[in-house]
Short mmCIF file of C-alpha atoms and ligand atoms in Angstrom, two decimals:
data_model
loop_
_atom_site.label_atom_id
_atom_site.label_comp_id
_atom_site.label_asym_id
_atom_site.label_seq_id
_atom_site.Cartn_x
_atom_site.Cartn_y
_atom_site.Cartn_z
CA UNK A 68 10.63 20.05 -1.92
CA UNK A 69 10.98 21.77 1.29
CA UNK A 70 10.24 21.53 4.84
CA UNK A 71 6.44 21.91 4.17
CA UNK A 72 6.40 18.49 3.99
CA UNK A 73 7.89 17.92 6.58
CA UNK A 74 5.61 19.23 10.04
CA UNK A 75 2.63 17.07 8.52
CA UNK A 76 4.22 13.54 9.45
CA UNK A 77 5.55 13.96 12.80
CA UNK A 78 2.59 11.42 14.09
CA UNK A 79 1.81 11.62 17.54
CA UNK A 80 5.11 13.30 18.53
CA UNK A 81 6.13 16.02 19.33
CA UNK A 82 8.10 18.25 16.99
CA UNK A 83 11.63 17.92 18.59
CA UNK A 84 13.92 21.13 18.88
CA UNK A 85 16.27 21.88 16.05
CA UNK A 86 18.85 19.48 17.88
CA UNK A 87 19.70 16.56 15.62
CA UNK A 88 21.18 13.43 17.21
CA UNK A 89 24.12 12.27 15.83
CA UNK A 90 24.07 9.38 13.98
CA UNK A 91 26.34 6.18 13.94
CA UNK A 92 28.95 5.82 11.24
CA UNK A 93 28.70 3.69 8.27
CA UNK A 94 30.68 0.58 8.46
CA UNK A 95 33.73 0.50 5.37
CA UNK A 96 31.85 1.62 1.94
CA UNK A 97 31.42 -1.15 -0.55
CA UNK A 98 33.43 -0.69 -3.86
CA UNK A 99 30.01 0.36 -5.33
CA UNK A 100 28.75 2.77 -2.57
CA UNK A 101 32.49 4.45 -3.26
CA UNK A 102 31.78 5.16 -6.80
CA UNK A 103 28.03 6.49 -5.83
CA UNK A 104 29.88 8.65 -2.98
CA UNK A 105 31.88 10.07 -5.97
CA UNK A 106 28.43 10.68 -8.41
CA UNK A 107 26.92 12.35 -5.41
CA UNK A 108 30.32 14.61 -4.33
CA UNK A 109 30.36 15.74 -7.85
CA UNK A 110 26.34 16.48 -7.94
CA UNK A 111 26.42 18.63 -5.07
CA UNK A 112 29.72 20.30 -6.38
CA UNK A 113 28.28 21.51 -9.65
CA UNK A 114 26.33 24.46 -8.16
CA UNK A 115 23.13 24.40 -9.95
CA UNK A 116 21.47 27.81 -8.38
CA UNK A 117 19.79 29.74 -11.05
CA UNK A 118 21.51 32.65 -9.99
CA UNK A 119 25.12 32.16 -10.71
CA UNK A 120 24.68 27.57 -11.51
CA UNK A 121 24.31 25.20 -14.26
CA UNK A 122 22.01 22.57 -14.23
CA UNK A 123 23.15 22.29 -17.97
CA UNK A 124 26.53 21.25 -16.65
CA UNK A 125 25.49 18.70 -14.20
CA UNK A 126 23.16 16.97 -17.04
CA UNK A 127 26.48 17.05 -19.34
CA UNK A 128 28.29 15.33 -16.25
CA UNK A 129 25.50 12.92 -16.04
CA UNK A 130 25.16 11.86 -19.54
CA UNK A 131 28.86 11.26 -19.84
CA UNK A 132 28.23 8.97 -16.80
CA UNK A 133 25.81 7.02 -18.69
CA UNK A 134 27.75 6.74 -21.55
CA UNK A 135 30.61 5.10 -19.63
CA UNK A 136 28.16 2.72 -18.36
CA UNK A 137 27.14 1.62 -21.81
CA UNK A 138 23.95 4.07 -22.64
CA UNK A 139 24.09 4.45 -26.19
CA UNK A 140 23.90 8.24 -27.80
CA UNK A 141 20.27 7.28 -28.87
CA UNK A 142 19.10 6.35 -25.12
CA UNK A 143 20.35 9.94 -24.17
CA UNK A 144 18.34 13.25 -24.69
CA UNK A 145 20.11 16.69 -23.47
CA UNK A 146 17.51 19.63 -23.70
CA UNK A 147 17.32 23.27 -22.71
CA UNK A 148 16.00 26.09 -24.65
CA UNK A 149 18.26 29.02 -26.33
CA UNK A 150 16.71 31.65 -23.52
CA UNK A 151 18.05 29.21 -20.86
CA UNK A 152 20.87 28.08 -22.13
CA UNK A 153 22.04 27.17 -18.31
CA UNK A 154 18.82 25.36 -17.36
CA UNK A 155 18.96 22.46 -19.21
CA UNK A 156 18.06 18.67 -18.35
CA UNK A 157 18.75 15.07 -19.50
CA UNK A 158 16.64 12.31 -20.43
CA UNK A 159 17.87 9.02 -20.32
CA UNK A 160 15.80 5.23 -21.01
CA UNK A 161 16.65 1.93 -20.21
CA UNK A 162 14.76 -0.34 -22.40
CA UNK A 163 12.47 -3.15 -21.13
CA UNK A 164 11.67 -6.71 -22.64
CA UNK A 165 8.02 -6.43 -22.50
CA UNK A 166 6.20 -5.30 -25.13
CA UNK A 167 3.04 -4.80 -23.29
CA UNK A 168 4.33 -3.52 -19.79
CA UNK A 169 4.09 0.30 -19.83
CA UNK A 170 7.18 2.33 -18.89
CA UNK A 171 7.89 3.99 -15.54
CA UNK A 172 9.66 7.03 -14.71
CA UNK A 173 12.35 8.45 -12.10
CA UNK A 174 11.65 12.09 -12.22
CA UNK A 175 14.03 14.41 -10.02
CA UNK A 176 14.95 18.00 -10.29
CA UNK A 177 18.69 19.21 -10.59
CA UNK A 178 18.31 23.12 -9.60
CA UNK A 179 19.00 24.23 -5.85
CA UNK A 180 17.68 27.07 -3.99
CA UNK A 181 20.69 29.97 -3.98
CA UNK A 182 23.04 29.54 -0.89
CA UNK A 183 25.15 32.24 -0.03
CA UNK A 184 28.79 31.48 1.41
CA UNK A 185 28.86 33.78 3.72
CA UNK A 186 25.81 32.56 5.66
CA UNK A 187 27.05 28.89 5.85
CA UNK A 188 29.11 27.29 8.78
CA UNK A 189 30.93 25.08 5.58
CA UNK A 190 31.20 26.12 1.51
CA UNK A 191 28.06 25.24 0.19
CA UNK A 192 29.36 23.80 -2.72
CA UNK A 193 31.69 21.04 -0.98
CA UNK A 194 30.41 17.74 0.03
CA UNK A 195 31.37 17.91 3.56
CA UNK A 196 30.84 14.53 5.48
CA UNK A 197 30.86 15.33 9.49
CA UNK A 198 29.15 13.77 12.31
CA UNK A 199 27.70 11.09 10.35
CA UNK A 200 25.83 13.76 7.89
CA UNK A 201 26.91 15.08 4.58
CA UNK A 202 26.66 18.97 4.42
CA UNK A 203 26.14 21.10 1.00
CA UNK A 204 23.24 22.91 -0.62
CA UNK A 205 20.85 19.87 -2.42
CA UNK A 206 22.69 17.03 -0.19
CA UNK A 207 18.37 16.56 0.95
CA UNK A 208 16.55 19.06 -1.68
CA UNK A 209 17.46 16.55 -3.91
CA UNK A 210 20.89 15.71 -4.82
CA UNK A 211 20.75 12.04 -3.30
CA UNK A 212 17.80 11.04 -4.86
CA UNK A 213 19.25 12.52 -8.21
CA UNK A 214 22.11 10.16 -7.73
CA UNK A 215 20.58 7.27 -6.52
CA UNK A 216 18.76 7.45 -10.09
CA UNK A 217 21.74 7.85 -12.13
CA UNK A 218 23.84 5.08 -10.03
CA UNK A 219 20.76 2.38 -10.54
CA UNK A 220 20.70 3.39 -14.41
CA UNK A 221 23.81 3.15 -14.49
CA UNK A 222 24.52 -0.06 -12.68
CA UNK A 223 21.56 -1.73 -14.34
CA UNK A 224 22.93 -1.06 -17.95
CA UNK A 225 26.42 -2.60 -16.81
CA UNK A 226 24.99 -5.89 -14.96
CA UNK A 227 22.95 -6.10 -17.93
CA UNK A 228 20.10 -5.75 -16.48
CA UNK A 229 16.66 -6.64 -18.19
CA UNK A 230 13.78 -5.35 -16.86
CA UNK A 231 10.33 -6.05 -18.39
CA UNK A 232 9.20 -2.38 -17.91
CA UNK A 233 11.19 0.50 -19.57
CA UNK A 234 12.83 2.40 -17.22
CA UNK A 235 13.03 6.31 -17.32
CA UNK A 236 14.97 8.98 -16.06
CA UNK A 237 14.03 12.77 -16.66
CA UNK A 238 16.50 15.44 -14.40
CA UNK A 239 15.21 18.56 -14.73
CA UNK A 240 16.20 22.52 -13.79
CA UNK A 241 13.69 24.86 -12.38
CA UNK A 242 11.87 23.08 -9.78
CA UNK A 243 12.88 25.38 -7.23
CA UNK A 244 12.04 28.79 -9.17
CA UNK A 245 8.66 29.61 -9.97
CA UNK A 246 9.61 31.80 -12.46
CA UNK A 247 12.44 30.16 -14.21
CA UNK A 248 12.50 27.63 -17.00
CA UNK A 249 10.87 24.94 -16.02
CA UNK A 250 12.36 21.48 -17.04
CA UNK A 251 9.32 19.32 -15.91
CA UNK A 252 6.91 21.35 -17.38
CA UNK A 253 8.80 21.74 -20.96
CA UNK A 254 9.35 18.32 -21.54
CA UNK A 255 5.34 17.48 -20.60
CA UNK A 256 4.38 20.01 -23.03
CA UNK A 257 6.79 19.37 -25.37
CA UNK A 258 8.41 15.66 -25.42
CA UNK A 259 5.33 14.03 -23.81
CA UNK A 260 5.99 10.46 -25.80
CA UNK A 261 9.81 10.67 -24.61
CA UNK A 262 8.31 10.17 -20.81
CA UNK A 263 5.36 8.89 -21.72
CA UNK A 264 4.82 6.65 -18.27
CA UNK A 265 2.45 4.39 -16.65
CA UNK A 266 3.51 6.51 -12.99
CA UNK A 267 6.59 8.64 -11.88
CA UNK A 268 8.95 8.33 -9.01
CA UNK A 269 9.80 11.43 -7.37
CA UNK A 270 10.62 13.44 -4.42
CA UNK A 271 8.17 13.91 -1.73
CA UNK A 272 7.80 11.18 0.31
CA UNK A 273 10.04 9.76 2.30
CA UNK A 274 11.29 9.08 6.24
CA UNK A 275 11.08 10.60 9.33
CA UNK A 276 12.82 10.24 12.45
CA UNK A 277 12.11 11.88 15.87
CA UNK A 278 14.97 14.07 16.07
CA UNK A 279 17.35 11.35 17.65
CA UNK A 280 18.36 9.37 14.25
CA UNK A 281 15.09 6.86 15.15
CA UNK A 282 12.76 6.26 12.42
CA UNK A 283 9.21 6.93 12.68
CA UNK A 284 7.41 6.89 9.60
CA UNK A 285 7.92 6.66 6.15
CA UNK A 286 5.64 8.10 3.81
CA UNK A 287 4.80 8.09 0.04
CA UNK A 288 3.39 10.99 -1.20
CA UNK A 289 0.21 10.43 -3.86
CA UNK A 290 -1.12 14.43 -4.98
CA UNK A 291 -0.27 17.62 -4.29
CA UNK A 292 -2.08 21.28 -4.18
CA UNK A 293 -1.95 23.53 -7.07
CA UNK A 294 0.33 26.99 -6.34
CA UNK A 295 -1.38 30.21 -7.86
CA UNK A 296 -1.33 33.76 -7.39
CA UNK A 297 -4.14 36.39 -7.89
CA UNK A 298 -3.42 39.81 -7.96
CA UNK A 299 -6.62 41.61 -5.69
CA UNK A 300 -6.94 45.23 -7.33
CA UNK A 301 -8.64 48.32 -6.71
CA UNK A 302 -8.57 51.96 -8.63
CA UNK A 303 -10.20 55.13 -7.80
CA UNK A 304 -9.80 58.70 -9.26
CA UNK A 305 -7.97 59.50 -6.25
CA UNK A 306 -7.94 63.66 -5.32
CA UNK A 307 -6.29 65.93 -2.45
CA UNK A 308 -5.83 63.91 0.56
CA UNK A 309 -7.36 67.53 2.56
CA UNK A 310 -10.42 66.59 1.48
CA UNK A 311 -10.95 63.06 1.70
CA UNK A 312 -14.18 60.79 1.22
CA UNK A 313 -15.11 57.72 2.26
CA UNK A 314 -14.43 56.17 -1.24
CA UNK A 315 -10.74 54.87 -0.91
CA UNK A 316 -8.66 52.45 -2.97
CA UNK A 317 -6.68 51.36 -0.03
CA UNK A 318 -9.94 51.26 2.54
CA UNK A 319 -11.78 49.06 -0.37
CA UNK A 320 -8.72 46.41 -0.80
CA UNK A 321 -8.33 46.15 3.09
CA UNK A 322 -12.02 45.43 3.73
CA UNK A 323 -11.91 42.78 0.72
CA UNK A 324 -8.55 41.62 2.29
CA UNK A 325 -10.48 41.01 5.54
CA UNK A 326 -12.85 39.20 3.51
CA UNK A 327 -10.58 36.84 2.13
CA UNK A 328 -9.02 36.07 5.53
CA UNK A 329 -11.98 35.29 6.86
CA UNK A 330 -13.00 33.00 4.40
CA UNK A 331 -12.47 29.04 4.72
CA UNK A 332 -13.00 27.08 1.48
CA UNK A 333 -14.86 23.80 2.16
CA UNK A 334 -13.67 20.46 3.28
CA UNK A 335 -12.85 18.25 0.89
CA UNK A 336 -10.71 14.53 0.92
CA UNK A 337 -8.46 13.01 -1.34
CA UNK A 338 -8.19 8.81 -1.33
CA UNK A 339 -4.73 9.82 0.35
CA UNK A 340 -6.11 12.15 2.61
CA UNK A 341 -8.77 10.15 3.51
CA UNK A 342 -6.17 7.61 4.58
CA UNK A 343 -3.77 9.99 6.11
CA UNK A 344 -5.99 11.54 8.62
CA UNK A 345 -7.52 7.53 9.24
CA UNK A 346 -4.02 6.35 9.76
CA UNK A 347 -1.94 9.66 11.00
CA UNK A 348 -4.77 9.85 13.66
CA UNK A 349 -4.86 6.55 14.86
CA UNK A 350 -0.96 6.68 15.48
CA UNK A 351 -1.80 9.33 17.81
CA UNK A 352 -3.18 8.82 21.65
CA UNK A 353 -4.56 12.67 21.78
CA UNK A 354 -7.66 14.27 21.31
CA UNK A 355 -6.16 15.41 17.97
CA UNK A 356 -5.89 11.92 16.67
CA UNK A 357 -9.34 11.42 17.67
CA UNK A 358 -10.56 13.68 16.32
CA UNK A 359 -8.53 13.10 12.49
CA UNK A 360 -9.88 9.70 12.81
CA UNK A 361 -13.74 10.95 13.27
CA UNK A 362 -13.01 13.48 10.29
CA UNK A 363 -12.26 10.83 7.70
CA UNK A 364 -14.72 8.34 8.58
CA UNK A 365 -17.26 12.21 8.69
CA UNK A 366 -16.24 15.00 6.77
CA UNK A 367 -19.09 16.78 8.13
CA UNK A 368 -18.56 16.55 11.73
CA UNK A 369 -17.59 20.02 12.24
CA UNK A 370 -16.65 19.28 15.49
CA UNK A 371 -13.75 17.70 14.84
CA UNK A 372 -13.26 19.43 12.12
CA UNK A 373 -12.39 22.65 14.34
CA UNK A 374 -10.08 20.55 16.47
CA UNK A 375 -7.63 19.29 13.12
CA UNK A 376 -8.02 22.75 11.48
CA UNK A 377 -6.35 24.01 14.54
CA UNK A 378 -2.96 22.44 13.36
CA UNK A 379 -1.98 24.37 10.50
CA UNK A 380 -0.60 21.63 8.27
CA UNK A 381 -3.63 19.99 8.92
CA UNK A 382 -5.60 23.10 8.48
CA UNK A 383 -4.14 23.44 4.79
CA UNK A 384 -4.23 19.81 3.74
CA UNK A 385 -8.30 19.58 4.37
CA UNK A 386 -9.01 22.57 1.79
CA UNK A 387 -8.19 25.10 -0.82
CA UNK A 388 -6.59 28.25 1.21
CA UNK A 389 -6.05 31.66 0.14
CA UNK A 390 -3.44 34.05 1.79
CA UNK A 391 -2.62 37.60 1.31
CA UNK A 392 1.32 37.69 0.77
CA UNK A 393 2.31 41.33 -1.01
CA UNK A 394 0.79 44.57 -0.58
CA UNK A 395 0.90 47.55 -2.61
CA UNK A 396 -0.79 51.42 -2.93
CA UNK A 397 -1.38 54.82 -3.05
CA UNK A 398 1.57 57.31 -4.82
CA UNK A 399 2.30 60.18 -2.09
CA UNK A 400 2.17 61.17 1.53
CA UNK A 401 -0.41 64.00 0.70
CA UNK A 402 -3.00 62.01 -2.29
CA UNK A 403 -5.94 59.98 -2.03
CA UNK A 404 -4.79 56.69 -3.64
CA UNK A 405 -5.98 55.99 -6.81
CA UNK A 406 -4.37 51.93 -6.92
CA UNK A 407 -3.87 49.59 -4.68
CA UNK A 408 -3.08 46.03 -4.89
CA UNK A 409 -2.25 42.56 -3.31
CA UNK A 410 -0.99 40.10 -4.12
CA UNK A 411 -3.30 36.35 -2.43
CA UNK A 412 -1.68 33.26 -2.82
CA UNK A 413 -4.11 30.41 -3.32
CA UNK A 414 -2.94 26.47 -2.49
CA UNK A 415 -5.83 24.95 -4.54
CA UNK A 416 -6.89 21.67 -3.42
CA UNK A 417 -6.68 18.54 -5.98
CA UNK A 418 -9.65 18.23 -8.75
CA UNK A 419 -10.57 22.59 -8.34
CA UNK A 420 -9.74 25.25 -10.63
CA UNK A 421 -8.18 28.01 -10.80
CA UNK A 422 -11.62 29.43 -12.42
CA UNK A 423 -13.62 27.63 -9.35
CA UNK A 424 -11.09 29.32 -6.53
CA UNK A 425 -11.27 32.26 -8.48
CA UNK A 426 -15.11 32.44 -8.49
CA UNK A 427 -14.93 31.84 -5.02
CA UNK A 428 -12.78 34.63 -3.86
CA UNK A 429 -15.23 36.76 -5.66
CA UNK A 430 -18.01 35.72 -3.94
CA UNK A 431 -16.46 36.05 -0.75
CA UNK A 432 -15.58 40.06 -0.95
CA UNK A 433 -18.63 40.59 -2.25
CA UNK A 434 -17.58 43.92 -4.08
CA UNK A 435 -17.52 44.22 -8.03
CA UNK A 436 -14.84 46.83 -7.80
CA UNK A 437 -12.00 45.01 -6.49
CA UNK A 438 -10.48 42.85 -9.29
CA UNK A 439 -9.31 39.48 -9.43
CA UNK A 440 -7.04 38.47 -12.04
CA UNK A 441 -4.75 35.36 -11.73
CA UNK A 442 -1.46 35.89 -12.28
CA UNK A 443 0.89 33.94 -14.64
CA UNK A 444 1.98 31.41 -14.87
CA UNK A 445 -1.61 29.80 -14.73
CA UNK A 446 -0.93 26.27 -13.28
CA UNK A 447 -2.96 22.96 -14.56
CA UNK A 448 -5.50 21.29 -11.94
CA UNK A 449 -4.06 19.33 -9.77
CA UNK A 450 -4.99 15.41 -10.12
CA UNK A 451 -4.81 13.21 -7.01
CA UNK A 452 -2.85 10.15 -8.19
CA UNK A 453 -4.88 7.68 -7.28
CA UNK A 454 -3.93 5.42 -4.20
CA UNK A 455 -2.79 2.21 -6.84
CA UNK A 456 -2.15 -0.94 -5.00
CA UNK A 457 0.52 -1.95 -7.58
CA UNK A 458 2.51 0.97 -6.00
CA UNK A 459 1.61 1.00 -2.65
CA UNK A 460 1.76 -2.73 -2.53
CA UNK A 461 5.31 -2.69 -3.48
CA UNK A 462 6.82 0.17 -1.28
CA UNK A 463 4.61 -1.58 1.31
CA UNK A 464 6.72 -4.74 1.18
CA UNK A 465 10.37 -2.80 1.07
CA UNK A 466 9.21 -0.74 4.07
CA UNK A 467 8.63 -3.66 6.44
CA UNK A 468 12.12 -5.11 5.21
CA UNK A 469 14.19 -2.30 5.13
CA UNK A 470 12.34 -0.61 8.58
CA UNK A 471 10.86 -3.34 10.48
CA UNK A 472 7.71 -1.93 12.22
CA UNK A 473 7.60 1.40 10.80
CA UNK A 474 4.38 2.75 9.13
CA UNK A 475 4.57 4.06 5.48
CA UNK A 476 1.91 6.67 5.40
CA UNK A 477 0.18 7.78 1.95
CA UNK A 478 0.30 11.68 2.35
CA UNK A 479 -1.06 14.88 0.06
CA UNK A 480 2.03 17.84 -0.15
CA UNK A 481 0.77 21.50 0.67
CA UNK A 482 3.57 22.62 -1.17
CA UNK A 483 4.14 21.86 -5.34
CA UNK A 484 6.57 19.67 -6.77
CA UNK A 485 6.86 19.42 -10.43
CA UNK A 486 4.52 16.30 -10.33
CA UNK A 487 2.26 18.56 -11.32
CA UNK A 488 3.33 18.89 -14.73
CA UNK A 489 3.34 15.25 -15.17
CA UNK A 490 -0.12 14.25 -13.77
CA UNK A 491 -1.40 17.11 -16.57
CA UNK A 492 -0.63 14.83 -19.19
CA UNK A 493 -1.63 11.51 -17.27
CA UNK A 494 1.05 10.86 -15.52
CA UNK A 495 0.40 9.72 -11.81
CA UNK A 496 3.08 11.37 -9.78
CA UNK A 497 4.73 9.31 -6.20
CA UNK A 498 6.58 10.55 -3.88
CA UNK A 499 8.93 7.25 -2.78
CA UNK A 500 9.31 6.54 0.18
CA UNK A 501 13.35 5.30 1.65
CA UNK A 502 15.62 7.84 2.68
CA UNK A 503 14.85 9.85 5.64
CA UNK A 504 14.85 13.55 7.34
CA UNK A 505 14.81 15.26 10.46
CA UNK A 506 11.89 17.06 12.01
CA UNK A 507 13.69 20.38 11.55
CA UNK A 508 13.92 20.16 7.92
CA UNK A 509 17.27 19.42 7.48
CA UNK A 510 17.93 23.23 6.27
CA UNK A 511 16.77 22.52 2.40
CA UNK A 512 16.30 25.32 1.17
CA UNK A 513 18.07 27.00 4.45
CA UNK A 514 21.20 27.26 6.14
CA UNK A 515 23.85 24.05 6.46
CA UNK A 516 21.37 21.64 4.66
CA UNK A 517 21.98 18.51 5.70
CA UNK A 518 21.17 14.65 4.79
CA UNK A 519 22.06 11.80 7.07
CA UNK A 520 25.04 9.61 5.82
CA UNK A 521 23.04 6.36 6.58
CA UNK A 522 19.94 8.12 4.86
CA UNK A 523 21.96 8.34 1.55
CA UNK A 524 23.10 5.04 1.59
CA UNK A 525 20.74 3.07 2.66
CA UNK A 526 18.27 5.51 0.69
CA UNK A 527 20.21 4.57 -2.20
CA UNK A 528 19.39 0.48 -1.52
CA UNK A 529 16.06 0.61 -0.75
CA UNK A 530 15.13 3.13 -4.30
CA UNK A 531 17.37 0.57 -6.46
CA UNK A 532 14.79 -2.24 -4.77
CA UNK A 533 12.25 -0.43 -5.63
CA UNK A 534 12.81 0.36 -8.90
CA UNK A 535 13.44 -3.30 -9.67
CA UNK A 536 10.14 -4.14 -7.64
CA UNK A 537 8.18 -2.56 -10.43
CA UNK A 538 10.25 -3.16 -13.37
CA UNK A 539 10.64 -6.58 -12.99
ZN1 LIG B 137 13.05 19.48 -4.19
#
């Protein structure tokens, strides 16, 4: 995940300058937050970039882990493929007493987004604690969840633990890298009855403070948009550029790139939407809130429509949108081009295609020689999980205790996570809510990333409760 989550929940404040407060220490660690300290040091210490990583090593790491807790070799599946031999993942299952209780799942990617040394204030790759914030690449993008799910296997299998739901864990390489191996997606395709799942836990959701260590909101994410490229194309026999004509590869894909920015897909609502905008909106005392408020109790009142589309998170999470991102044409100075191309990036709303968005785009330019073509890797429709009371309900509960008087807000991502993959075989993907971020993003997938001390800990409490809320 990355900081596109992030503008959408800032509620009726302001987004506050990249200043972040800093925060109060932790009283003396518990003997069992010191060993989850450790399992967290050593996460964020195996660099797991695709570049120069190994999210095979990390999943080693774990799995030994597990075995010292008691996992048995059967419980434990390493995988990667022989082309990736460096992007490998671990499965791991805790067996339940019920027969009829369906499993659930704690789904979390290992991979980090490259980090270069020399761009850092501290090494990357050392767990530096200062200021009441660990520092290292994945410390937020999403090292401590990671450990928070190894530490609760691992502390449930040596309290002997029972739950009546089996309980799941699939760490996975390649979330980060669209086209890398893709962990998530593999074992969906591949393993589906090894994570088989009534729902998954994942990244996503989540805390938010204003900027000064306060908590605002906590949110569970419930669907995500669909990521896919089309590549916009347009030949021509091309000639002398002396004598040019009107007929022009490059003139053609600029008036169908006008085209395409001037088309807005319609408004549509999720469940989650629905009850974002009602309950985001009526958080705020502005015209915007208002106005989010009138658009989910009327998605056709256009006038407020135009106010929330003015706020580009907002903008985005109300439709399928379509962006030109790469450009490319012509072959010389002096020649009439005789290719040119684009490449559009399309954020397809939950339940469309990528036929539908497609056939859309197609309609909008409005000229037969321009190509579309989606690019690979095709991704599946997006399916809104739906807004299930037996997970909300829960997550509900821990919220008030853990946050007294803070809202936890059901929310759609913009960006992709790979819930994706999961919700294409039936899986219904959450983000959990618990630990907390910054309004600046904490630098995932930036410079210095960042994740509160208290957010880790206390992160690392509330996910155990909630695992055990459902499992039980
Ligand atoms: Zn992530």
């Amino acid at each position: 995940m990355s900081i596109r989550t992030v503008t959408a929940f800032t509620l009726g404040l302001a987004i506050q300058a990249l200043a972040f407060a800093q925060e109060p220490p932790m009283q003396p660690l518990r003997p069992d937050q010191v060993a989850f300290r450790a399992l967290y040091k050593e996460l964020v210490e195996t660099d797991t970039t695709v570049s120069s990583g190994s999210c095979t090593t990390a999943a080693e790491q774990i799995a030994a882990h597990l075995k010292s807790a008691g996992f048995a070799d059967k419980d434990i599946t390493l995988f990667s493929v022989p082309e990736h031999p460096q992007e490998g993942g671990i499965v791991a299952v805790l067996a339940g007493a019920s027969k009829k209780a369906q499993p659930m799942l704690l789904l979390g990617h290992l991979d980090v987004v490259e980090a270069k040394r020399a761009d850092w204030t501290r090494d990357p790759f050392t767990l530096i604690e200062e200021n009441g914030y660990f520092f290292g690449r994945g410390t937020a993008d999403m090292k401590a969840m990671d450990a928070s799910w190894v530490d609760a296997m691992m502390r449930f299998k040596r309290g002997g633990y029972h739950p009546k739901r089996t309980i799941k864990m699939a760490l996975t390489c390649g979330e980060e890298t669209t086209y890398a191996f893709n962990g998530a997606e593999w074992l969906a395709k591949n393993k589906p009855d090894l994570i088989s799942a009534a729902f998954a836990l994942n990244e996503g959701g989540g805390g938010r403070t204003d900027g000064h260590g306060k908590i605002v909101v906590q949110t569970i994410q419930v669907g995500e948009k669909a990521s896919q490229n089309y590549t916009l194309e347009s030949v021509n026999a091309g000639g002398h550029s002396s004598i040019p004509i009107r007929d022009n590869a490059i003139y053609e894909l600029a008036d169908a790139l006008a085209k395409v920015r001037d088309y807005e897909f319609p408004v549509k609502f999720t469940d989650t939407t629905r009850a974002y905008f009602a309950k985001a909106g009526a958080a705020r005392t502005d015209e915007l809130g208002q106005a989010m408020v009138a658009l989910a109790q009327n998605p056709d009142d256009h006038a407020a429509e135009a106010i929330v589309s003015n706020d580009r998170s907002y903008h985005s999470m109300l439709r399928t949108t379509c962006v030109a991102t790469l450009l490319e044409g012509g072959h010389a100075n002096n020649a009439l081009p005789q290719h040119a191309a684009a490449n559009i990036n399309c954020r397809i709303f939950p339940g469309e295609t990528v036929e539908q968005t497609q056939a859309a785009l197609v309609a909008a330019i409005g000229d037969s020689k321009v190509k579309i073509t989606p690019v690979p890797p095709l991704r599946p429709i997006a399916k809104p999980a739906a807004l299930n009371p037996e997970v909300i309900g829960p997550a509900e509960k821990l919220v008030a205790k853990y946050f007294p008087g803070v809202p936890l807000v059901p929310t759609m991502s913009t960006g992709a996570t790979d819930g994706i993959f999961l919700e294409a075989i039936g899986i219904p993907v959450y983000g959990a809510p618990g630990g907390w971020g910054d309004p600046d993003g904490n630098g995932a997938h930036g410079l210095n990333e960042r994740r509160s001390v208290r957010s880790v800990y206390v992160g690392r409490d509330f996910l155990t409760d909630l695992i055990k809320a459902y499992a039980d």
